[in-house]
Amino acid sequence: MKKETLNLIKNDPYLEPYEEAINGRYEYAWKKEAELTQNGKITLSDFATGYLYFGMHRTDKGWVFREWAPNATGIYLVGTFSDWKEKEKFALKPLENGNWEIELPAGVIHHEDLYKLHIYWEGGNGERIPAWATRVVQDEDTKIFSAQVWAPEKPYVAKETGFKPFTDPLLIYECHIGMAQQEDKVGNYNEFREKILPRVVKAGYNCIQIMAIQEHPYYGSFGYHVSSFFAPSSRFGTPDELKQLIDAAHEMGLAVIMDIVHSHAVKNEVEGLGNFAGDPSQYFYPGTRREHPAWDSLCFDYSKNEVIHFLLSNCKYWLEEYHFDGFRFDGVTSMLYYSHGLGEAFVNYGDYYNGHQDGNAICYLTLANKLIHEVDRSAITIAEEVSGMPGLAVKPEEGGYGFDYRMAMNIPDYWIKIIKEKIDEDWKPSGIFWEVTNRRKDEKTISYAESHDQALVGDKTIIFRLIDADMYWHMQKGDENYVVNRGIALHKMIRLVTASTINGGYLNFMGNEFGHPEWIDFPREGNGWSCKYARRQWNLVDNKKLTYHYMGDFDAAMLKTIKSEDKFQEFPVEEIWHNDADQVFAYRRGELIFVFNFNLVRSFTDYGFLVTSGSYRVVLNTDDPAFGGNGFTDDTITHFTLPDKLYQEENKGWLQLYLPARTAMVLRKSK
C-alpha cells in the first residue's frame, strides 16, 4: 500500500523527485522521538527536563548538584564555601550513564556563593564552569568567570498572566540589552524595562526579539559565542531582573522572543564546553566536523541523545523559567549542511537533497519545534536561514521542520545590492515587487529591510549607505541638502514596500527606524574598549530640530496603517500596476492601495490605475511634511474613481492620482 504523500510535496510538485529523501527525514525524526519518549510512555516535554535534574538545586535537606561528565575520573565542587580548595566532603560521586552527584546539608552553600568544578580525567585535569549553570558572573578585577548560586530569600517569580502573542501581523523590534542605552556603557535589564519598552510600544511594535541573552565570555561576539546556555548574561543584571523585564513587556502587550544559539558554541574550555572533562567530543562532533571553519567555534553533535537532551532542555528552560514567548534560531543554514552553507549557490532543489545535509541537525530542529509548541502552543519560532531549504516553516506532520516563520533574508541583501550597484534610474518596480513577494506559498516569513547584521562594523545601515558622511553635517532642519532629502525619502519608501508586503511579520533593529547613524562596534582592544559605538543615540530622534524624527514618526505611522486593516495578512498582495520605464507600481491589500513612484525627477499628473470602483482617501504619504516631505499633494481630498464601460461589469474604474517624484502613498477605500 502506497504511503500518503506529505503535504509539503503535495503543495509543491517540484519536490516529487525528492520524496524519498523528504520521507526519510520525516521518519527519522519520529523514530528519534519514539526513542527519546520510550515509545510514547513519556512526552517530549517530559524528556526535556534536564535543567530540573542537573546543576545546583535546593532540596528539603540542603542542596544537590549533578553533572554529566562521562570521561571524568573524579570531580570536586570548589568555591567560596571551600576557600577554592579541593576537599573530600565536596567530592562528587559517580552515578550511572556518566552522571555525577553530590548532596550537601543546609548551611554549607548560600545565595551568591561562587563555585566551579575541578575535574580529573586520564592524563589531565582542569577547572570548569558547570554545563547546566543558571548564573555565571565575571570578576571585575581578574576577569575570571565563575558560576554563582542564585537562591535569594524572596526570589522574583515570573507571573502567570496567560499572555498570548499577537501575530497578525507580528511586528518585531530586534534589540540588545547592553547597547540599548544612550550613555557610553553597558545597559542593564532594569534600564531597558524602564526606558526602552515604552519606546517600543509607542513605535507600534508588538514583539521584542532580544539578542545576547545566553552568557558569552566576549561581549563583542554579539552573544553568538555562547559558553553557558542556561545562564542569562550577568552583564545586564540578575535573573530576577530579566524576569521582571519580561513580565513588564507582557503587561504592555509585547511578546518577548530570544535569539537562541544552538548552531555552535564558543571554543573556551574553562568557561565553556570545549573540552569539558578531557573529552573534546563530549558535546561536539569529532574530527574535522568539530570546528566551524568560518566562526571560530564548535559544532554540536546532534547524533548524541545526551546532546539532544541538553539542547531540548535548554529550549524548555527559557520558556518555563523566564516565560519567553519563543525563539529566533540563529545560524540554521550552518546546522543543515555539512558545508555549513559556505561556498554553495543553492540554485535548484537538488542542492537540498544531494546527501550533503546533516540529518541529525534536521532531526534536532524538527524535535525542537515540536517540543516548543508542546510546551506552549502559542510560542513563536523563527529560522534564520539563507539557503532556502524547503519546508522549514511547514508543520512536522506535513513533512516540514516546524518553524512558524523563516527570515526573508533575500530582502535586505536585495536592498543593499541595488543601493550599492544601481543608479536611481535603474531601480525597477518589477524587480522590487518580485523580491519582496518571492517566497514559498506554504511558509510564513519575517520580512525586513535591515537587521543588526547590516549595522555592524564592516557593513552599513541603509540610511548610512544613502547619506553617508552628510549625516554628520546636514541632518539639522533647514540645512538638509539633496543627499539627505534623497536618503530620507528612500528610507521611508524602502520600509513601506517591505513592511506592507509581509506574509508573516516585519522586523526592525532598534534605532534603524529613525535612521540611527554609524555602525555598531563593541568595546574591544582596537577601539580602546569604548562603548561609543555600542549604544543607541535616542537624543537624535527626540530632538525635533533634527530630521531623524521624520523617519521615526513615519515608521510609527506606517505600522499604525498596517494594523488598521483587520486581519491584514489574510488579504493577498495583488499587483495593480507596474511600469518600469516610469518607475511606478501599485498593489492592493484588502481596502488599502499602495502606490510608489521611485522616479527621481518625474512627477506624474492624473496617473491612472484600474481599481474597485468607489472613493478613496490618502491615509499615509511619504511626502507629508510631518515626515520630512514636500507636501506636494492635498491629502484632505477624496479621490473618486472614473467609470469605464469596458470594466463596468467587474465594478472597476480608474483611480487617477498626482504622483510626485520619489514618493509613496497609501489610500483606503471608503465604506
XYZ file of C-alpha atoms in Angstrom:
671
model
C 0.000 0.000 0.000
C 1.449 3.363 -1.045
C 2.139 5.850 1.727
C 0.134 9.041 1.858
C 2.098 11.839 0.226
C 3.170 14.532 2.671
C 1.559 17.954 2.281
C 4.961 19.552 1.751
C 5.204 17.621 -1.515
C 1.528 17.974 -2.423
C 1.863 21.750 -2.202
C 4.977 21.790 -4.384
C 5.053 19.164 -7.167
C 8.667 20.118 -7.948
C 9.602 18.271 -4.751
C 8.236 14.934 -6.023
C 11.631 13.682 -7.293
C 12.944 14.058 -3.740
C 10.047 12.332 -1.988
C 12.242 9.519 -0.703
C 14.690 11.934 0.937
C 11.877 14.031 2.453
C 10.115 10.916 3.782
C 13.411 9.684 5.187
C 13.937 12.881 7.189
C 10.331 12.797 8.381
C 10.545 9.168 9.526
C 13.953 9.650 11.169
C 12.572 12.461 13.339
C 9.641 10.366 14.525
C 11.834 7.325 15.196
C 14.124 9.514 17.267
C 11.148 10.956 19.151
C 9.891 7.431 19.877
C 13.334 6.501 21.182
C 13.546 9.556 23.441
C 9.987 9.191 24.742
C 10.214 5.419 25.293
C 7.660 4.812 22.554
C 5.228 7.299 23.992
C 5.470 6.361 27.663
C 6.526 9.955 28.320
C 6.141 13.129 26.295
C 8.902 15.073 24.612
C 8.287 17.754 27.245
C 8.834 15.169 29.983
C 12.117 14.211 28.341
C 13.352 17.820 28.119
C 13.633 18.425 31.862
C 17.376 18.100 32.306
C 17.592 21.526 33.913
C 15.495 20.215 36.826
C 17.955 17.374 37.430
C 21.402 18.658 36.518
C 23.074 21.696 38.071
C 22.654 23.152 41.546
C 19.296 22.683 43.293
C 17.961 23.362 46.769
C 16.312 20.359 48.449
C 14.402 19.768 51.678
C 17.662 18.653 53.305
C 20.021 21.162 51.739
C 21.499 21.061 48.261
C 22.134 18.621 45.433
C 24.411 19.142 42.453
C 24.688 16.900 39.386
C 26.758 16.960 36.195
C 27.132 14.795 33.100
C 30.842 14.062 32.592
C 31.341 10.525 31.234
C 35.089 10.982 30.667
C 35.831 12.195 34.199
C 37.687 10.098 36.766
C 36.991 12.487 39.644
C 35.146 15.759 40.274
C 35.303 18.250 43.123
C 32.980 21.158 43.802
C 35.160 24.149 44.707
C 34.144 27.675 45.573
C 33.903 30.398 48.175
C 32.425 27.796 50.566
C 35.620 25.700 50.315
C 38.132 28.548 50.090
C 38.517 27.381 46.474
C 40.288 24.238 47.711
C 39.541 20.597 46.967
C 38.051 18.895 50.000
C 36.762 15.365 50.278
C 33.383 16.482 51.565
C 32.923 18.312 48.254
C 33.827 15.305 46.061
C 31.119 14.183 43.639
C 30.143 10.511 43.408
C 29.765 8.732 40.071
C 26.313 7.503 39.109
C 25.180 5.615 36.002
C 25.439 6.899 32.429
C 28.370 9.215 33.122
C 26.486 11.297 35.676
C 27.998 12.614 38.899
C 26.295 13.845 42.070
C 26.916 15.454 45.433
C 24.429 16.143 48.230
C 25.210 18.829 50.793
C 23.467 19.738 54.037
C 21.758 23.088 54.574
C 24.028 25.921 55.642
C 27.030 24.856 53.561
C 26.059 26.760 50.447
C 24.472 30.215 50.373
C 22.934 32.656 47.929
C 25.592 34.351 45.736
C 28.332 31.830 46.601
C 30.756 31.376 43.694
C 31.722 27.902 42.528
C 33.308 25.789 39.805
C 34.156 22.160 39.187
C 37.660 20.764 39.382
C 37.509 17.797 37.026
C 40.085 14.999 36.683
C 40.430 12.734 33.658
C 43.022 10.297 32.346
C 46.134 12.365 31.758
C 44.891 15.726 32.969
C 42.593 17.943 34.992
C 41.134 21.432 34.946
C 38.627 23.869 36.364
C 35.287 24.100 34.586
C 32.080 26.066 34.925
C 29.191 23.577 35.170
C 27.424 22.989 31.863
C 23.987 23.481 33.426
C 24.873 26.598 35.457
C 21.992 29.084 35.555
C 24.049 32.046 36.749
C 27.611 32.946 35.713
C 29.432 36.109 36.766
C 32.751 37.715 35.905
C 35.093 39.229 38.480
C 35.647 42.891 37.588
C 39.324 42.813 38.548
C 40.559 39.377 37.470
C 38.029 38.991 34.606
C 37.623 35.357 35.686
C 34.202 33.738 35.260
C 32.556 31.623 37.959
C 29.179 30.014 38.446
C 27.107 31.656 41.157
C 24.412 30.256 43.408
C 21.233 32.236 42.785
C 18.763 31.497 45.578
C 17.549 34.761 47.170
C 15.231 34.510 50.166
C 12.460 36.146 48.162
C 13.116 35.275 44.521
C 11.162 37.039 41.805
C 8.671 34.579 40.360
C 7.612 35.176 36.762
C 3.909 35.980 36.569
C 1.409 33.519 35.124
C -0.560 36.044 33.093
C -1.749 33.794 30.292
C -0.213 36.235 27.819
C -0.595 35.231 24.157
C 1.432 36.940 21.409
C -0.445 38.837 18.722
C 0.794 37.637 15.373
C -1.418 39.290 12.764
C 0.929 40.743 11.910
C 3.973 40.048 14.080
C 5.936 43.314 14.319
C 9.358 42.624 15.807
C 11.706 45.140 17.402
C 15.109 43.439 17.429
C 17.171 44.678 20.345
C 20.245 44.203 22.518
C 20.066 44.984 26.221
C 23.654 46.163 26.605
C 23.700 48.641 23.731
C 20.156 49.967 24.172
C 21.068 52.945 26.344
C 22.196 56.458 25.433
C 25.207 56.515 27.760
C 28.698 55.196 26.968
C 28.283 51.991 28.942
C 26.705 48.534 29.024
C 22.990 48.915 29.720
C 21.035 46.614 32.016
C 17.689 44.841 32.254
C 16.137 47.445 34.551
C 17.117 50.370 32.311
C 15.735 48.558 29.306
C 12.470 47.874 31.123
C 12.087 51.464 32.282
C 13.395 53.392 29.262
C 13.174 51.236 26.146
C 9.980 49.205 26.477
C 7.819 52.381 26.406
C 9.608 53.469 23.204
C 8.857 50.124 21.566
C 5.171 50.343 22.447
C 4.952 53.951 21.242
C 6.614 52.974 17.972
C 3.878 50.419 17.335
C 5.747 47.113 17.572
C 4.140 44.144 19.343
C 7.165 41.934 19.917
C 10.753 42.346 21.046
C 13.472 39.949 19.961
C 16.337 40.103 22.439
C 19.850 39.212 21.385
C 22.766 38.046 23.536
C 20.761 36.619 26.444
C 22.742 33.395 26.865
C 26.020 34.016 28.698
C 29.027 34.655 26.476
C 32.618 35.407 27.557
C 33.303 38.034 24.899
C 30.846 40.935 24.782
C 31.868 41.777 21.211
C 30.575 38.434 19.913
C 27.069 39.997 19.951
C 26.060 36.991 22.041
C 26.773 34.402 19.359
C 29.723 32.679 21.079
C 27.776 31.156 23.948
C 29.508 29.493 26.874
C 26.711 28.912 29.418
C 23.467 28.035 27.684
C 21.218 28.158 30.749
C 22.576 31.397 32.233
C 21.160 34.809 31.265
C 24.066 37.189 30.797
C 25.017 38.746 34.119
C 26.444 41.780 32.293
C 22.909 43.093 32.137
C 21.757 42.232 35.663
C 20.262 39.369 37.635
C 17.914 36.556 36.590
C 15.166 38.202 38.639
C 15.584 41.462 36.737
C 15.259 39.666 33.410
C 12.051 38.005 34.594
C 10.742 41.385 35.703
C 11.546 42.836 32.269
C 9.628 40.061 30.506
C 6.632 40.467 32.808
C 6.607 44.224 32.175
C 6.729 43.633 28.425
C 3.760 41.284 28.651
C 1.806 43.836 30.650
C 2.450 46.315 27.822
C 1.211 43.824 25.218
C 4.680 42.918 23.914
C 5.714 39.361 23.160
C 9.322 38.547 24.061
C 11.378 36.132 21.983
C 15.077 35.468 22.327
C 17.866 34.744 19.923
C 18.771 31.184 20.836
C 22.130 29.848 19.672
C 22.131 26.073 19.176
C 24.116 26.110 15.947
C 27.516 26.315 17.626
C 29.321 27.147 20.880
C 32.355 29.100 21.992
C 35.683 27.253 21.971
C 36.571 28.252 25.532
C 37.381 25.274 27.752
C 37.247 26.786 31.244
C 34.124 28.910 30.688
C 32.509 26.754 28.015
C 32.019 23.170 26.885
C 35.014 22.929 24.557
C 36.876 20.208 26.481
C 34.571 19.684 29.392
C 36.045 16.599 31.079
C 39.057 15.983 28.922
C 36.831 14.904 26.048
C 36.711 17.465 23.211
C 33.850 15.477 21.652
C 31.558 15.215 24.664
C 29.167 17.776 23.188
C 30.646 18.307 19.734
C 31.301 16.414 16.538
C 34.674 14.639 16.409
C 37.387 15.143 13.835
C 37.164 17.716 11.070
C 33.480 18.439 11.759
C 34.193 19.696 15.279
C 35.253 23.259 14.415
C 33.242 25.711 12.352
C 35.598 26.920 9.603
C 34.207 30.467 9.486
C 33.026 31.220 13.014
C 35.948 30.062 15.197
C 33.509 27.968 17.233
C 32.461 24.366 17.856
C 29.631 22.400 16.247
C 27.258 20.323 18.372
C 26.985 16.593 17.713
C 23.239 16.256 17.140
C 23.552 12.466 16.787
C 24.027 12.060 20.548
C 20.897 11.674 22.645
C 22.640 13.424 25.531
C 23.302 16.478 23.356
C 19.700 16.482 22.131
C 18.634 16.249 25.783
C 20.843 19.218 26.682
C 19.555 21.404 23.844
C 15.869 20.458 24.114
C 16.026 21.056 27.862
C 17.529 24.434 27.093
C 14.526 25.346 24.934
C 12.051 24.319 27.608
C 14.034 26.045 30.366
C 13.742 29.513 28.808
C 10.037 29.021 28.148
C 9.185 27.700 31.599
C 11.586 29.571 33.863
C 11.521 33.005 32.203
C 8.280 32.906 30.191
C 9.892 33.796 26.892
C 7.329 33.583 24.095
C 9.587 31.788 21.659
C 12.872 31.845 19.821
C 14.663 33.046 16.747
C 17.071 30.172 15.991
C 20.409 31.536 14.858
C 22.565 30.004 12.153
C 20.110 27.386 10.883
C 21.834 27.204 7.494
C 25.060 26.283 9.248
C 23.274 23.423 11.002
C 21.590 21.985 7.915
C 24.657 21.329 5.751
C 27.990 19.611 6.253
C 29.487 22.592 4.430
C 27.572 24.989 6.740
C 26.278 26.504 3.504
C 29.667 28.069 2.813
C 30.521 28.432 -0.848
C 27.261 26.872 -2.041
C 24.959 28.554 -4.549
C 21.708 26.608 -3.894
C 20.429 27.109 -7.415
C 17.998 24.173 -7.655
C 16.071 21.736 -5.469
C 18.693 19.064 -5.929
C 21.050 21.112 -3.777
C 18.763 20.457 -0.779
C 18.634 16.677 -1.228
C 22.072 15.665 -2.513
C 23.249 13.904 0.635
C 25.289 16.872 1.876
C 22.746 17.669 4.583
C 23.162 16.893 8.275
C 20.227 14.595 9.005
C 20.955 14.711 12.723
C 20.662 18.516 12.828
C 17.473 18.388 10.752
C 16.059 15.858 13.201
C 17.021 18.033 16.172
C 15.378 21.148 14.698
C 12.185 19.192 13.987
C 12.075 17.876 17.553
C 12.913 21.296 18.991
C 9.964 22.879 17.211
C 7.663 20.057 18.254
C 8.794 20.397 21.879
C 8.461 24.183 21.965
C 4.884 24.058 20.680
C 4.101 21.190 23.032
C 5.235 23.294 25.984
C 3.463 26.424 24.704
C 1.038 26.225 21.783
C 1.287 29.965 21.167
C 5.104 30.022 21.171
C 6.842 31.637 18.196
C 9.755 30.009 16.376
C 11.720 31.702 13.599
C 14.510 30.229 11.490
C 17.411 32.402 10.415
C 18.171 30.511 7.209
C 19.637 31.759 3.962
C 19.770 28.737 1.629
C 16.021 28.447 1.036
C 15.653 24.876 2.314
C 12.019 23.873 1.552
C 9.771 23.034 4.475
C 11.466 24.966 7.259
C 8.255 26.766 8.195
C 5.917 23.840 7.495
C 4.451 21.699 10.281
C 6.399 18.497 11.047
C 3.377 16.286 10.418
C 3.217 17.763 6.912
C 6.852 16.943 6.205
C 8.419 20.209 7.385
C 10.669 21.204 10.262
C 8.048 23.023 12.291
C 9.174 26.638 12.427
C 6.388 29.214 12.419
C 8.394 31.631 10.278
C 11.593 31.874 8.310
C 13.618 35.054 7.866
C 13.244 36.581 4.384
C 16.990 37.109 4.143
C 16.852 37.838 0.420
C 15.165 41.207 1.016
C 17.934 43.081 2.903
C 20.504 41.604 0.524
C 18.478 42.973 -2.372
C 18.217 46.486 -0.906
C 21.937 46.618 -0.236
C 22.695 45.389 -3.733
C 20.622 47.983 -5.574
C 21.745 50.833 -3.309
C 25.373 49.898 -3.921
C 25.247 48.874 -7.554
C 22.401 50.706 -9.303
C 21.800 54.355 -10.014
C 18.354 55.635 -9.067
C 17.119 55.489 -12.673
C 17.673 51.705 -12.683
C 15.510 50.888 -9.673
C 12.838 48.843 -11.453
C 9.404 48.264 -9.853
C 9.135 44.769 -11.339
C 12.345 43.744 -9.584
C 11.391 45.355 -6.298
C 7.929 43.781 -6.267
C 9.303 40.360 -7.172
C 11.923 40.440 -4.430
C 9.611 41.430 -1.573
C 6.958 38.864 -2.563
C 9.216 35.982 -3.653
C 8.516 33.240 -1.105
C 7.063 29.765 -0.752
C 3.271 29.836 -0.598
C 3.070 27.368 2.286
C 5.619 29.111 4.539
C 5.331 32.334 6.514
C 8.266 34.719 6.520
C 9.629 37.630 8.524
C 10.395 40.462 6.109
C 12.926 43.152 6.941
C 14.862 45.849 5.193
C 17.791 45.527 7.585
C 18.608 43.841 10.879
C 21.585 44.035 13.217
C 23.688 42.290 10.541
C 23.581 45.360 8.322
C 24.540 47.654 11.209
C 27.840 46.040 12.201
C 31.333 47.390 11.612
C 32.334 46.423 8.089
C 28.815 46.922 6.817
C 26.446 49.883 6.676
C 22.832 50.543 7.551
C 20.504 51.623 4.766
C 20.478 55.242 5.913
C 24.271 55.356 6.103
C 24.563 53.901 2.607
C 22.123 56.522 1.328
C 23.514 59.605 3.107
C 26.982 58.608 4.340
C 29.197 61.490 5.552
C 26.452 64.072 5.054
C 24.786 62.612 8.152
C 27.436 64.394 10.211
C 26.726 67.825 8.730
C 23.265 68.179 7.200
C 20.682 66.481 9.426
C 19.527 69.711 11.042
C 16.201 71.047 9.812
C 16.709 73.833 7.314
C 20.203 72.623 6.467
C 19.280 69.473 4.537
C 20.921 69.021 1.153
C 19.930 66.864 -1.811
C 21.739 63.805 -0.445
C 19.887 63.986 2.881
C 16.493 64.583 1.281
C 17.029 61.694 -1.121
C 18.163 59.425 1.708
C 15.186 60.176 3.950
C 12.739 59.768 1.056
C 14.130 56.389 0.002
C 14.469 55.216 3.600
C 10.720 55.661 4.051
C 9.814 54.091 0.717
C 12.067 51.055 1.230
C 10.491 50.374 4.605
C 6.952 50.856 3.355
C 7.257 48.426 0.460
C 8.993 45.873 2.717
C 6.536 46.096 5.610
C 3.367 46.269 3.528
C 4.091 43.078 1.553
C 4.695 40.767 4.518
C 3.136 37.323 4.827
C 4.041 36.704 8.443
C 5.845 39.520 10.147
C 8.153 42.514 9.896
C 11.394 43.119 11.772
C 13.453 46.210 12.522
C 16.649 46.556 14.543
C 16.411 49.135 17.319
C 17.207 52.645 16.165
C 17.128 51.833 12.470
C 13.529 53.014 12.283
C 14.779 56.585 12.727
C 17.954 56.163 10.700
C 20.442 55.662 13.525
C 23.813 56.900 12.252
C 27.074 54.999 12.027
C 27.758 51.354 12.793
C 27.860 49.029 15.779
C 31.325 48.473 17.165
C 31.530 46.707 20.516
C 34.228 47.512 23.073
C 37.482 45.889 22.017
C 41.201 46.401 22.156
C 41.195 48.123 18.759
C 38.897 50.940 19.943
C 40.216 51.313 23.461
C 37.349 49.222 24.907
C 34.946 52.052 24.154
C 31.143 51.770 24.175
C 30.791 54.868 21.986
C 29.506 52.865 19.043
C 27.759 50.163 21.092
C 24.844 52.305 22.247
C 21.770 53.997 20.800
C 21.612 57.776 20.428
C 17.949 58.318 21.335
C 18.617 62.040 21.700
C 18.766 62.288 17.904
C 15.184 61.146 17.381
C 13.962 63.067 20.442
C 15.407 66.334 19.130
C 12.694 67.895 16.940
C 15.256 70.290 15.457
C 16.865 67.358 13.664
C 15.448 65.343 10.776
C 15.790 61.907 12.403
C 12.327 62.109 13.929
C 10.812 62.323 10.427
C 11.852 58.719 9.802
C 10.858 57.551 13.286
C 7.453 59.224 13.039
C 6.888 57.728 9.600
C 7.791 54.250 10.836
C 5.195 54.513 13.614
C 2.560 55.825 11.202
C 3.379 53.023 8.764
C 2.840 50.316 11.390
C -0.361 52.012 12.540
C -1.643 51.981 8.963
C -0.847 48.283 8.542
C -2.542 47.437 11.848
C -5.593 49.487 10.863
C -6.551 46.806 8.335
C -8.122 43.986 10.335
C -6.535 40.607 9.554
C -4.111 42.364 7.229
C -2.292 39.222 6.152
C -5.393 37.330 5.126
C -5.506 39.634 2.121
C -3.130 38.672 -0.700
C -0.715 41.170 -2.203
C -2.446 41.886 -5.507
C -0.428 43.767 -8.088
C -2.450 46.529 -9.732
C 0.162 48.050 -11.994
C 3.828 48.397 -12.712
C 5.726 50.353 -15.322
C 9.499 50.039 -15.183
C 10.048 52.983 -17.516
C 8.026 55.294 -15.275
C 9.349 53.544 -12.126
C 5.782 53.421 -10.831
C 3.918 50.472 -9.327
C 0.863 49.814 -7.173
C -0.685 46.904 -5.309
C -3.632 46.211 -3.074
C -4.180 44.503 0.283
C -7.781 44.457 1.410
C -9.115 48.010 1.355
C -5.615 49.529 1.162
C -3.930 50.633 -2.071
C -0.135 51.150 -2.028
C 1.308 53.391 -4.752
C 5.030 54.058 -5.350
C 6.844 56.428 -7.688
C 10.571 55.700 -7.486
C 11.318 58.125 -10.323
C 13.859 60.659 -9.098
C 12.841 63.526 -11.418
C 9.427 62.862 -12.960
C 6.183 63.647 -11.181
C 3.010 62.385 -12.829
C -0.351 64.108 -13.090
C -3.555 62.036 -13.286
C -1.651 58.756 -13.281
C -4.384 56.135 -13.600
C -4.867 52.702 -12.026
C -7.760 50.327 -12.534
C -9.225 49.549 -9.092
C -12.558 48.639 -7.498
C -14.994 51.475 -8.128
C -15.618 53.860 -5.279
C -13.947 56.618 -3.334
C -10.501 56.616 -1.748
C -8.737 58.712 0.884
C -4.979 59.015 1.452
C -4.110 57.586 4.880
C -0.308 57.725 4.633
C 2.046 59.702 2.416
C 5.839 59.737 2.484
C 5.642 63.284 1.079
C 3.753 64.559 4.126
C 5.697 67.495 5.674
C 5.248 65.767 9.040
C 7.603 63.082 7.716
C 10.072 65.440 6.029
C 8.272 65.549 2.683
C 7.381 68.496 0.492
C 3.603 68.283 0.836
C 3.012 68.446 -2.915
C -0.342 66.648 -2.696
C -3.536 67.678 -0.944
C -4.342 64.622 1.135
C -7.543 66.063 2.556
C -9.457 65.467 -0.652
C -11.410 62.345 -1.559
C -10.441 60.566 -4.783
C -13.305 59.132 -6.832
C -12.799 56.503 -9.498
C -13.794 57.340 -13.079
C -16.135 54.826 -14.732
C -15.104 52.783 -17.733
C -17.702 50.868 -19.759
C -15.157 48.163 -20.549
C -14.847 47.275 -16.864
C -18.358 48.141 -15.671
C -19.350 44.503 -15.089
C -16.209 43.993 -12.979
C -17.136 47.048 -10.900
C -13.836 48.697 -11.710
C -12.899 52.270 -12.502
C -9.847 54.479 -12.962
C -8.213 55.996 -9.885
C -6.228 59.000 -11.076
C -3.569 60.457 -8.807
C -0.844 63.066 -8.736
C 2.390 61.203 -8.003
C 5.326 63.434 -7.000
C 8.785 62.110 -7.754
C 10.316 59.733 -5.217
C 7.216 59.373 -3.028
C 4.743 56.705 -1.958
C 1.213 56.877 -0.639
C -1.373 54.564 0.874
C -5.080 55.018 0.164
C -8.065 53.368 1.802
C -11.312 52.641 0.025
C -14.181 54.427 1.727
C -17.003 52.248 3.001
